[in-house]
Every structure is written in structure tokens, then in C-alpha cells.
Amino acid sequence: MSSFTAPKGTYDLIPPDSAAFTAVRDALAAPLRGAGYGYVETPGFEHVELFSRGVGESTDIVTKEMYTLTTKGGTRLALRPEGTASVLRAALQANLHRVGNLPVKLWYSGTYYRYERPQAGRYRHFSQVGAEAIGAEDPALDAELIILAAEAHRSLGLTGVTLLLNSLGDAECRPAYRAALQAFLRGLDLDEDTRARIEINPLRVLDDKRESVRRQLTGAPMMRDHLCESCKAYHEGVRDLLREAGVPFTDDDRLVRGLDYYTRTTFEFVHGGLGSQSAVGGGGRYDGLSEMIGGPRLPSVGWALGVDRTVLALRAEGVALDLPSATDVFAVPLGEDARRALFTLVTELRRAGVRADFAYGGRGLKAAMKAANRSGARYAVVAGDRDLGEGVVQVKDLASGEQAPVALTGAVGELRQRLG
Ligand code: ATP
Ligand code: MG
């Protein structure tokens, strides 16, 4: 072992587990790629203010969880704690909302950084696949994103994911609700931090997980009873489309993203097998965010799915992904001439689309065959001077142990055919 270990709250992705991880990441993104979303990639760090404004001054992410640094030139940067603010910034910077059709539909995949208390499913460095649909207000767009996430979960074979759904109202109906909620909360017996939160971000108090707080929240005014007609109709529109698509959901009045620019549709995907880190993804509509970061009014909706927790959810359900082995053919040369001939064969196999590997390091036959078996390959190609003299290589089926000579010149075609 080296004298270093990975920093607290991080883990390394290494084979063989990394294969499941990348398969999950691909599966979460696949439905988006088939629905008109274009790939976007932004820097791993941004100006601190983008997040303090774009995520919110009063959120845990900004107040407690952000990794910040000052460059030698005095610029204050933060490692990205989430994707939405950066993606919207990039879209505005490139004028995507002016040059293309609205909505601008983007997807991304990357690692994010939050200074959190590490525990199972909660890391300081983690991965998300995300999607944002920028510049349109249409219940079908909210429904589309939710359906695509549900489709990703289904394609992975997950059955224990529940979709929680709520509406947070809009600039018309939320202020009155917020005031009613504040009046209610001010009458409760709460600690100082929570009292402060009532004034800055009262909706977040509804989300408090502590029993002592939850008990007092019975009877709190609920957004549902304060939605204006257009918000009600919008939310019904989303719910109808989900029902029509056969995507089950649970209405959850307590589900909030208590920032002023989060509006209307809000949702979370939770999984029962993950203990308290139950959210495998979440999202919603953020009609005011663009203006918050200096852009024009661009009502938008998006989600982010956690790759790490989705892998844990699969494990919790005992779902094994059907992963292709990394190697189909493993070449084992015996002697210097065979080394050259088989190395060339491996290159040709790869060019023909066959996954192939080679016994490097000039070890003996026994060690090389062990490596072939470990590689997961279906066939070993073994050749010594005598085989080459006869113009053949030995193709061995590693499962059955059967072995037969094949002409070297026809080996690529033969192996391709056998592998289907
Ligand atoms: P939580 O309530 O669990 O802290 P969150 O609301 O902070 O989640 P989001 O910002 O909505 O999470 O991020 C979307 C998804 O990213 C989450 O549903 C989760 O799957 C994943 N995620 C968020 N934070 C972490 C983390 N520290 N480690 C691993 N995955 C995370
Ligand atoms: Mg969090």
C-alpha cells in the first residue's frame, strides 16, 4: 500500500465494480439521448457567486457544503456542488436560448463536491447525471423529464423507486402562502436556527426531519390549499400526463425546494433500501433562476440523478446488471515469433471490433492461461513456433476447454463468427 489514502468522504472506482458504475451512468443518460437532449459539459469549478446566487444563500449547499478557494490572482472559486446553475450559465453564455428552438434541452454527467458528513450513500465527491430543459413552460415538459427518469430506473431493473410529487406554486400564489406559513411557524417552539430559517426560507422548515419539529407541523398550512388557478391547472396537467404514461407517483405536500425561484413542479425519487440517504434523484421547475443569475426570464425544469446511490439501490435490490465482459479473446504466445504474430492478430481483432487482450510480460504458459481465464474472455488463442510453422493458431474455448487449430489468415473471421 502507498502511504496515502483517498481523502475522507471519497472512494475510488476500480474494476470490477467500476463496470457496474459506468453501466448505471450510461443507463441514466440513455433515455435523454433518445429524447432530443444534447450533451453539455461545464468546468469543475465556477465563480463562487454563481452558486451563492444560483443555488441560494440560505441553502445547506451554499452555507455549509461548498468547497471554496481563492486563486493566486485573487479570484474566488468553488468546486461545483451541483449542475443546474453551471448548465444554465453555460447556455446563457453561449446564447443557446436565442439561436435555437426553445426549450433548449441539455444533459450532463459529472462529479460534484460537497463538504458533508460522510456516511453510506453520502460522499464528498459523487456523481450525477442531470438534465435541464430551458425556456419553456409546459406541463408536458415536466412530465417528459419525470418519465425519462422513470424509464432509466426501469431499464436498470429497479423496482423499489418511488416518485414523490408536489407543486410549490408561483410568484402569484406563493407569497401569500409563505406569509401564512411564517405566521404559523412563528407560533411554534423552535430552536434559534430554525427560527431564523422561518424568516429566510420558511418552506424548508416543512422539510425538517427531526421528530420534535415534525410533531409541531401537524396543521401547518399547505401549499396545495393555496395554489392559484393556473398553478392548479398546471399541476393537474403534469399529473394527468404521468398517469397516462403509467408512471406512478405519490403526492407529497412536504416535499419542498425552498428557494424563491423554484416554482410549481417539484419531485424526488426515493428508494426504500438506502436508509436515511434515500433520495436517488430529484428535480423540479425553476422559473426564476435565469433572472437570478442575470439572464432573461427563462422558465425551466430539470433533474439530477445520483449515480452512486443508484448503484447502491441496485445492490440493495440484489439486481445484477448484465455486463459484457471486457475481453472476448485473449492471446497467449509461446516464443518470440509467436509474440509478434499474435500481437498483430490482436490488433487486427480490435480493428474488426472484437475485444481482445494479450499475455504481456513474457510469462510462462501456465501464468498466461490463468490471465486468460481471469480476463473473462470466451476464447484463448494460443500459438507456438510449430503452430506458426503450419500456419495455424490454436483456438481454445475457455468454458468447455475444447481446442482446435484455425488458419492464422482466417482467424479474425473465424473468431468474429464464433462470437456472433
Ligand atoms: P439529500 O437530501 O440526500 O442531501 P439533496 O437534496 O442534497 O439530497 P440534490 O442536490 O437534489 O440532493 O442532488 C440530486 C441527487 O444527487 C440526490 O438525489 C442524490 O441521489 C445525489 N446526491 C446528492 N448529494 C450526494 C452526496 N453527498 N453523495 C452522494 N450522492 C448525493
Ligand atoms: Mg444534500
JSON list of N, CA, C and O and ligand atoms in Angstrom, two decimals, residues 61 65 81-82 114 116 119 121-128 207 209 257 268-269 276-283 303-310, ligand 1:
[
{"chain": "A", "resi": 61, "resn": "ILE", "atom": "N", "xyz": [-26.25, 23.68, 0.98]},
{"chain": "A", "resi": 61, "resn": "ILE", "atom": "CA", "xyz": [-25.19, 23.54, -0.02]},
{"chain": "A", "resi": 61, "resn": "ILE", "atom": "C", "xyz": [-24.26, 24.74, 0.03]},
{"chain": "A", "resi": 61, "resn": "ILE", "atom": "O", "xyz": [-23.04, 24.61, 0.07]},
{"chain": "A", "resi": 65, "resn": "GLU", "atom": "N", "xyz": [-21.73, 23.40, 2.66]},
{"chain": "A", "resi": 65, "resn": "GLU", "atom": "CA", "xyz": [-21.18, 22.25, 1.94]},
{"chain": "A", "resi": 65, "resn": "GLU", "atom": "C", "xyz": [-20.23, 22.61, 0.79]},
{"chain": "A", "resi": 65, "resn": "GLU", "atom": "O", "xyz": [-19.67, 21.73, 0.16]},
{"chain": "A", "resi": 81, "resn": "PRO", "atom": "N", "xyz": [-20.93, 22.22, -6.61]},
{"chain": "A", "resi": 81, "resn": "PRO", "atom": "CA", "xyz": [-21.68, 21.34, -5.72]},
{"chain": "A", "resi": 81, "resn": "PRO", "atom": "C", "xyz": [-22.89, 20.71, -6.42]},
{"chain": "A", "resi": 81, "resn": "PRO", "atom": "O", "xyz": [-23.49, 19.77, -5.90]},
{"chain": "A", "resi": 82, "resn": "GLU", "atom": "N", "xyz": [-23.25, 21.23, -7.59]},
{"chain": "A", "resi": 82, "resn": "GLU", "atom": "CA", "xyz": [-24.41, 20.72, -8.33]},
{"chain": "A", "resi": 82, "resn": "GLU", "atom": "C", "xyz": [-24.31, 21.23, -9.77]},
{"chain": "A", "resi": 82, "resn": "GLU", "atom": "O", "xyz": [-23.40, 22.02, -10.08]},
{"chain": "A", "resi": 114, "resn": "ARG", "atom": "N", "xyz": [-19.28, 18.17, -2.26]},
{"chain": "A", "resi": 114, "resn": "ARG", "atom": "CA", "xyz": [-19.97, 18.82, -1.14]},
{"chain": "A", "resi": 114, "resn": "ARG", "atom": "C", "xyz": [-19.29, 18.38, 0.14]},
{"chain": "A", "resi": 114, "resn": "ARG", "atom": "O", "xyz": [-19.04, 17.19, 0.33]},
{"chain": "A", "resi": 116, "resn": "GLU", "atom": "N", "xyz": [-19.76, 17.30, 3.22]},
{"chain": "A", "resi": 116, "resn": "GLU", "atom": "CA", "xyz": [-20.84, 16.74, 4.03]},
{"chain": "A", "resi": 116, "resn": "GLU", "atom": "C", "xyz": [-20.27, 15.78, 5.05]},
{"chain": "A", "resi": 116, "resn": "GLU", "atom": "O", "xyz": [-19.10, 15.41, 4.98]},
{"chain": "A", "resi": 119, "resn": "GLN", "atom": "N", "xyz": [-21.15, 9.27, 5.03]},
{"chain": "A", "resi": 119, "resn": "GLN", "atom": "CA", "xyz": [-21.80, 8.06, 5.50]},
{"chain": "A", "resi": 119, "resn": "GLN", "atom": "C", "xyz": [-22.24, 7.27, 4.27]},
{"chain": "A", "resi": 119, "resn": "GLN", "atom": "O", "xyz": [-22.05, 7.76, 3.16]},
{"chain": "A", "resi": 121, "resn": "GLY", "atom": "N", "xyz": [-23.79, 6.22, 1.17]},
{"chain": "A", "resi": 121, "resn": "GLY", "atom": "CA", "xyz": [-24.62, 6.96, 0.22]},
{"chain": "A", "resi": 121, "resn": "GLY", "atom": "C", "xyz": [-24.45, 8.47, 0.28]},
{"chain": "A", "resi": 121, "resn": "GLY", "atom": "O", "xyz": [-25.12, 9.20, -0.43]},
{"chain": "A", "resi": 122, "resn": "ARG", "atom": "N", "xyz": [-23.58, 8.95, 1.15]},
{"chain": "A", "resi": 122, "resn": "ARG", "atom": "CA", "xyz": [-23.35, 10.41, 1.22]},
{"chain": "A", "resi": 122, "resn": "ARG", "atom": "C", "xyz": [-21.84, 10.64, 1.21]},
{"chain": "A", "resi": 122, "resn": "ARG", "atom": "O", "xyz": [-21.14, 10.30, 2.15]},
{"chain": "A", "resi": 123, "resn": "TYR", "atom": "N", "xyz": [-21.36, 11.19, 0.13]},
{"chain": "A", "resi": 123, "resn": "TYR", "atom": "CA", "xyz": [-19.93, 11.35, -0.06]},
{"chain": "A", "resi": 123, "resn": "TYR", "atom": "C", "xyz": [-19.59, 12.81, -0.32]},
{"chain": "A", "resi": 123, "resn": "TYR", "atom": "O", "xyz": [-20.46, 13.62, -0.59]},
{"chain": "A", "resi": 124, "resn": "ARG", "atom": "N", "xyz": [-18.30, 13.11, -0.25]},
{"chain": "A", "resi": 124, "resn": "ARG", "atom": "CA", "xyz": [-17.87, 14.48, -0.52]},
{"chain": "A", "resi": 124, "resn": "ARG", "atom": "C", "xyz": [-17.58, 14.68, -2.00]},
{"chain": "A", "resi": 124, "resn": "ARG", "atom": "O", "xyz": [-17.41, 15.80, -2.46]},
{"chain": "A", "resi": 125, "resn": "HIS", "atom": "N", "xyz": [-17.48, 13.58, -2.69]},
{"chain": "A", "resi": 125, "resn": "HIS", "atom": "CA", "xyz": [-17.25, 13.60, -4.14]},
{"chain": "A", "resi": 125, "resn": "HIS", "atom": "C", "xyz": [-18.18, 12.54, -4.69]},
{"chain": "A", "resi": 125, "resn": "HIS", "atom": "O", "xyz": [-18.08, 11.39, -4.30]},
{"chain": "A", "resi": 126, "resn": "PHE", "atom": "N", "xyz": [-19.12, 12.93, -5.51]},
{"chain": "A", "resi": 126, "resn": "PHE", "atom": "CA", "xyz": [-20.11, 11.97, -6.00]},
{"chain": "A", "resi": 126, "resn": "PHE", "atom": "C", "xyz": [-20.49, 12.30, -7.44]},
{"chain": "A", "resi": 126, "resn": "PHE", "atom": "O", "xyz": [-20.07, 13.32, -7.98]},
{"chain": "A", "resi": 127, "resn": "SER", "atom": "N", "xyz": [-21.27, 11.43, -8.05]},
{"chain": "A", "resi": 127, "resn": "SER", "atom": "CA", "xyz": [-21.58, 11.58, -9.48]},
{"chain": "A", "resi": 127, "resn": "SER", "atom": "C", "xyz": [-23.07, 11.74, -9.71]},
{"chain": "A", "resi": 127, "resn": "SER", "atom": "O", "xyz": [-23.88, 11.08, -9.06]},
{"chain": "A", "resi": 128, "resn": "GLN", "atom": "N", "xyz": [-23.37, 12.57, -10.65]},
{"chain": "A", "resi": 128, "resn": "GLN", "atom": "CA", "xyz": [-24.77, 12.74, -11.06]},
{"chain": "A", "resi": 128, "resn": "GLN", "atom": "C", "xyz": [-24.88, 12.68, -12.58]},
{"chain": "A", "resi": 128, "resn": "GLN", "atom": "O", "xyz": [-23.94, 13.04, -13.29]},
{"chain": "A", "resi": 207, "resn": "ASP", "atom": "N", "xyz": [-39.55, 20.65, 5.76]},
{"chain": "A", "resi": 207, "resn": "ASP", "atom": "CA", "xyz": [-38.71, 19.54, 5.35]},
{"chain": "A", "resi": 207, "resn": "ASP", "atom": "C", "xyz": [-37.87, 19.02, 6.52]},
{"chain": "A", "resi": 207, "resn": "ASP", "atom": "O", "xyz": [-37.10, 18.08, 6.37]},
{"chain": "A", "resi": 209, "resn": "LYS", "atom": "N", "xyz": [-36.35, 17.07, 9.40]},
{"chain": "A", "resi": 209, "resn": "LYS", "atom": "CA", "xyz": [-36.51, 15.63, 9.64]},
{"chain": "A", "resi": 209, "resn": "LYS", "atom": "C", "xyz": [-36.65, 15.29, 11.13]},
{"chain": "A", "resi": 209, "resn": "LYS", "atom": "O", "xyz": [-36.95, 14.17, 11.50]},
{"chain": "A", "resi": 257, "resn": "ARG", "atom": "N", "xyz": [-38.41, 22.51, -2.23]},
{"chain": "A", "resi": 257, "resn": "ARG", "atom": "CA", "xyz": [-37.08, 23.01, -2.54]},
{"chain": "A", "resi": 257, "resn": "ARG", "atom": "C", "xyz": [-37.24, 24.48, -2.25]},
{"chain": "A", "resi": 257, "resn": "ARG", "atom": "O", "xyz": [-37.65, 25.23, -3.11]},
{"chain": "A", "resi": 268, "resn": "GLU", "atom": "N", "xyz": [-39.09, 14.12, -6.25]},
{"chain": "A", "resi": 268, "resn": "GLU", "atom": "CA", "xyz": [-37.93, 13.39, -5.77]},
{"chain": "A", "resi": 268, "resn": "GLU", "atom": "C", "xyz": [-38.17, 11.91, -6.01]},
{"chain": "A", "resi": 268, "resn": "GLU", "atom": "O", "xyz": [-39.30, 11.44, -5.91]},
{"chain": "A", "resi": 269, "resn": "PHE", "atom": "N", "xyz": [-37.11, 11.21, -6.37]},
{"chain": "A", "resi": 269, "resn": "PHE", "atom": "CA", "xyz": [-37.18, 9.75, -6.47]},
{"chain": "A", "resi": 269, "resn": "PHE", "atom": "C", "xyz": [-36.50, 9.17, -5.23]},
{"chain": "A", "resi": 269, "resn": "PHE", "atom": "O", "xyz": [-35.34, 9.49, -4.97]},
{"chain": "A", "resi": 276, "resn": "SER", "atom": "N", "xyz": [-31.22, 6.33, 5.51]},
{"chain": "A", "resi": 276, "resn": "SER", "atom": "CA", "xyz": [-31.64, 7.74, 5.51]},
{"chain": "A", "resi": 276, "resn": "SER", "atom": "C", "xyz": [-31.18, 8.48, 4.25]},
{"chain": "A", "resi": 276, "resn": "SER", "atom": "O", "xyz": [-31.70, 9.56, 3.95]},
{"chain": "A", "resi": 277, "resn": "GLN", "atom": "N", "xyz": [-30.23, 7.94, 3.51]},
{"chain": "A", "resi": 277, "resn": "GLN", "atom": "CA", "xyz": [-29.83, 8.58, 2.24]},
{"chain": "A", "resi": 277, "resn": "GLN", "atom": "C", "xyz": [-30.73, 8.02, 1.13]},
{"chain": "A", "resi": 277, "resn": "GLN", "atom": "O", "xyz": [-30.27, 7.35, 0.22]},
{"chain": "A", "resi": 278, "resn": "SER", "atom": "N", "xyz": [-32.03, 8.27, 1.24]},
{"chain": "A", "resi": 278, "resn": "SER", "atom": "CA", "xyz": [-32.98, 7.55, 0.39]},
{"chain": "A", "resi": 278, "resn": "SER", "atom": "C", "xyz": [-33.20, 8.19, -0.99]},
{"chain": "A", "resi": 278, "resn": "SER", "atom": "O", "xyz": [-33.71, 7.54, -1.88]},
{"chain": "A", "resi": 279, "resn": "ALA", "atom": "N", "xyz": [-32.80, 9.44, -1.17]},
{"chain": "A", "resi": 279, "resn": "ALA", "atom": "CA", "xyz": [-33.10, 10.10, -2.44]},
{"chain": "A", "resi": 279, "resn": "ALA", "atom": "C", "xyz": [-32.11, 9.64, -3.52]},
{"chain": "A", "resi": 279, "resn": "ALA", "atom": "O", "xyz": [-30.90, 9.80, -3.38]},
{"chain": "A", "resi": 280, "resn": "VAL", "atom": "N", "xyz": [-32.64, 9.04, -4.57]},
{"chain": "A", "resi": 280, "resn": "VAL", "atom": "CA", "xyz": [-31.77, 8.66, -5.70]},
{"chain": "A", "resi": 280, "resn": "VAL", "atom": "C", "xyz": [-31.81, 9.72, -6.79]},
{"chain": "A", "resi": 280, "resn": "VAL", "atom": "O", "xyz": [-31.09, 9.62, -7.78]},
{"chain": "A", "resi": 281, "resn": "GLY", "atom": "N", "xyz": [-32.62, 10.73, -6.61]},
{"chain": "A", "resi": 281, "resn": "GLY", "atom": "CA", "xyz": [-32.64, 11.81, -7.59]},
{"chain": "A", "resi": 281, "resn": "GLY", "atom": "C", "xyz": [-33.74, 12.80, -7.25]},
{"chain": "A", "resi": 281, "resn": "GLY", "atom": "O", "xyz": [-34.63, 12.51, -6.44]},
{"chain": "A", "resi": 282, "resn": "GLY", "atom": "N", "xyz": [-33.64, 13.96, -7.85]},
{"chain": "A", "resi": 282, "resn": "GLY", "atom": "CA", "xyz": [-34.68, 14.95, -7.58]},
{"chain": "A", "resi": 282, "resn": "GLY", "atom": "C", "xyz": [-34.60, 16.07, -8.58]},
{"chain": "A", "resi": 282, "resn": "GLY", "atom": "O", "xyz": [-33.62, 16.22, -9.31]},
{"chain": "A", "resi": 283, "resn": "GLY", "atom": "N", "xyz": [-35.66, 16.85, -8.61]},
{"chain": "A", "resi": 283, "resn": "GLY", "atom": "CA", "xyz": [-35.65, 17.97, -9.54]},
{"chain": "A", "resi": 283, "resn": "GLY", "atom": "C", "xyz": [-36.91, 18.78, -9.46]},
{"chain": "A", "resi": 283, "resn": "GLY", "atom": "O", "xyz": [-37.71, 18.62, -8.54]},
{"chain": "A", "resi": 303, "resn": "TRP", "atom": "N", "xyz": [-33.71, 17.85, -13.68]},
{"chain": "A", "resi": 303, "resn": "TRP", "atom": "CA", "xyz": [-33.46, 16.92, -12.57]},
{"chain": "A", "resi": 303, "resn": "TRP", "atom": "C", "xyz": [-32.01, 16.49, -12.53]},
{"chain": "A", "resi": 303, "resn": "TRP", "atom": "O", "xyz": [-31.26, 16.68, -13.50]},
{"chain": "A", "resi": 304, "resn": "ALA", "atom": "N", "xyz": [-31.62, 15.93, -11.38]},
{"chain": "A", "resi": 304, "resn": "ALA", "atom": "CA", "xyz": [-30.31, 15.30, -11.26]},
{"chain": "A", "resi": 304, "resn": "ALA", "atom": "C", "xyz": [-30.50, 13.96, -10.56]},
{"chain": "A", "resi": 304, "resn": "ALA", "atom": "O", "xyz": [-31.21, 13.87, -9.56]},
{"chain": "A", "resi": 305, "resn": "LEU", "atom": "N", "xyz": [-29.91, 12.93, -11.14]},
{"chain": "A", "resi": 305, "resn": "LEU", "atom": "CA", "xyz": [-30.00, 11.60, -10.55]},
{"chain": "A", "resi": 305, "resn": "LEU", "atom": "C", "xyz": [-28.62, 11.23, -10.00]},
{"chain": "A", "resi": 305, "resn": "LEU", "atom": "O", "xyz": [-27.60, 11.47, -10.65]},
{"chain": "A", "resi": 306, "resn": "GLY", "atom": "N", "xyz": [-28.59, 10.68, -8.81]},
{"chain": "A", "resi": 306, "resn": "GLY", "atom": "CA", "xyz": [-27.32, 10.30, -8.18]},
{"chain": "A", "resi": 306, "resn": "GLY", "atom": "C", "xyz": [-26.87, 8.94, -8.67]},
{"chain": "A", "resi": 306, "resn": "GLY", "atom": "O", "xyz": [-27.58, 7.95, -8.54]},
{"chain": "A", "resi": 307, "resn": "VAL", "atom": "N", "xyz": [-25.69, 8.91, -9.28]},
{"chain": "A", "resi": 307, "resn": "VAL", "atom": "CA", "xyz": [-25.19, 7.63, -9.81]},
{"chain": "A", "resi": 307, "resn": "VAL", "atom": "C", "xyz": [-24.79, 6.69, -8.65]},
{"chain": "A", "resi": 307, "resn": "VAL", "atom": "O", "xyz": [-25.15, 5.52, -8.64]},
{"chain": "A", "resi": 308, "resn": "ASP", "atom": "N", "xyz": [-24.08, 7.25, -7.66]},
{"chain": "A", "resi": 308, "resn": "ASP", "atom": "CA", "xyz": [-23.61, 6.42, -6.55]},
{"chain": "A", "resi": 308, "resn": "ASP", "atom": "C", "xyz": [-24.78, 5.72, -5.84]},
{"chain": "A", "resi": 308, "resn": "ASP", "atom": "O", "xyz": [-24.73, 4.52, -5.57]},
{"chain": "A", "resi": 309, "resn": "ARG", "atom": "N", "xyz": [-25.81, 6.51, -5.55]},
{"chain": "A", "resi": 309, "resn": "ARG", "atom": "CA", "xyz": [-26.95, 5.92, -4.82]},
{"chain": "A", "resi": 309, "resn": "ARG", "atom": "C", "xyz": [-27.76, 4.98, -5.70]},
{"chain": "A", "resi": 309, "resn": "ARG", "atom": "O", "xyz": [-28.38, 4.05, -5.20]},
{"chain": "A", "resi": 310, "resn": "THR", "atom": "N", "xyz": [-27.77, 5.21, -7.00]},
{"chain": "A", "resi": 310, "resn": "THR", "atom": "CA", "xyz": [-28.48, 4.27, -7.89]},
{"chain": "A", "resi": 310, "resn": "THR", "atom": "C", "xyz": [-27.75, 2.92, -7.88]},
{"chain": "A", "resi": 310, "resn": "THR", "atom": "O", "xyz": [-28.40, 1.87, -7.87]},
{"chain": "B", "resi": 1, "resn": "ATP", "atom": "P1", "xyz": [-30.02, 14.81, 0.22]},
{"chain": "B", "resi": 1, "resn": "ATP", "atom": "O1", "xyz": [-31.32, 15.29, 0.73]},
{"chain": "B", "resi": 1, "resn": "ATP", "atom": "O2", "xyz": [-29.85, 13.32, 0.30]},
{"chain": "B", "resi": 1, "resn": "ATP", "atom": "O3", "xyz": [-28.84, 15.57, 0.79]},
{"chain": "B", "resi": 1, "resn": "ATP", "atom": "P2", "xyz": [-30.05, 16.62, -1.99]},
{"chain": "B", "resi": 1, "resn": "ATP", "atom": "O4", "xyz": [-31.42, 17.16, -1.99]},
{"chain": "B", "resi": 1, "resn": "ATP", "atom": "O5", "xyz": [-28.95, 17.41, -1.40]},
{"chain": "B", "resi": 1, "resn": "ATP", "atom": "O6", "xyz": [-30.04, 15.13, -1.34]},
{"chain": "B", "resi": 1, "resn": "ATP", "atom": "P3", "xyz": [-29.77, 17.04, -4.82]},
{"chain": "B", "resi": 1, "resn": "ATP", "atom": "O7", "xyz": [-29.00, 18.27, -4.67]},
{"chain": "B", "resi": 1, "resn": "ATP", "atom": "O8", "xyz": [-31.19, 17.11, -5.26]},
{"chain": "B", "resi": 1, "resn": "ATP", "atom": "O9", "xyz": [-29.68, 16.18, -3.47]},
{"chain": "B", "resi": 1, "resn": "ATP", "atom": "O10", "xyz": [-28.95, 16.05, -5.79]},
{"chain": "B", "resi": 1, "resn": "ATP", "atom": "C1", "xyz": [-29.59, 15.06, -6.61]},
{"chain": "B", "resi": 1, "resn": "ATP", "atom": "C2", "xyz": [-29.14, 13.67, -6.24]},
{"chain": "B", "resi": 1, "resn": "ATP", "atom": "O11", "xyz": [-27.72, 13.59, -6.11]},
{"chain": "B", "resi": 1, "resn": "ATP", "atom": "C3", "xyz": [-29.65, 13.19, -4.90]},
{"chain": "B", "resi": 1, "resn": "ATP", "atom": "O12", "xyz": [-30.96, 12.70, -5.01]},
{"chain": "B", "resi": 1, "resn": "ATP", "atom": "C4", "xyz": [-28.66, 12.07, -4.57]},
{"chain": "B", "resi": 1, "resn": "ATP", "atom": "O13", "xyz": [-29.01, 10.88, -5.24]},
{"chain": "B", "resi": 1, "resn": "ATP", "atom": "C5", "xyz": [-27.38, 12.61, -5.13]},
{"chain": "B", "resi": 1, "resn": "ATP", "atom": "N1", "xyz": [-26.56, 13.20, -4.06]},
{"chain": "B", "resi": 1, "resn": "ATP", "atom": "C6", "xyz": [-26.68, 14.43, -3.51]},
{"chain": "B", "resi": 1, "resn": "ATP", "atom": "N2", "xyz": [-25.74, 14.63, -2.57]},
{"chain": "B", "resi": 1, "resn": "ATP", "atom": "C7", "xyz": [-24.98, 13.49, -2.53]},
{"chain": "B", "resi": 1, "resn": "ATP", "atom": "C8", "xyz": [-23.84, 13.07, -1.78]},
{"chain": "B", "resi": 1, "resn": "ATP", "atom": "N3", "xyz": [-23.26, 13.86, -0.88]},
{"chain": "B", "resi": 1, "resn": "ATP", "atom": "N4", "xyz": [-23.33, 11.83, -2.01]},
{"chain": "B", "resi": 1, "resn": "ATP", "atom": "C9", "xyz": [-23.89, 11.00, -2.93]},
{"chain": "B", "resi": 1, "resn": "ATP", "atom": "N5", "xyz": [-24.96, 11.34, -3.68]},
{"chain": "B", "resi": 1, "resn": "ATP", "atom": "C10", "xyz": [-25.51, 12.57, -3.48]}
]
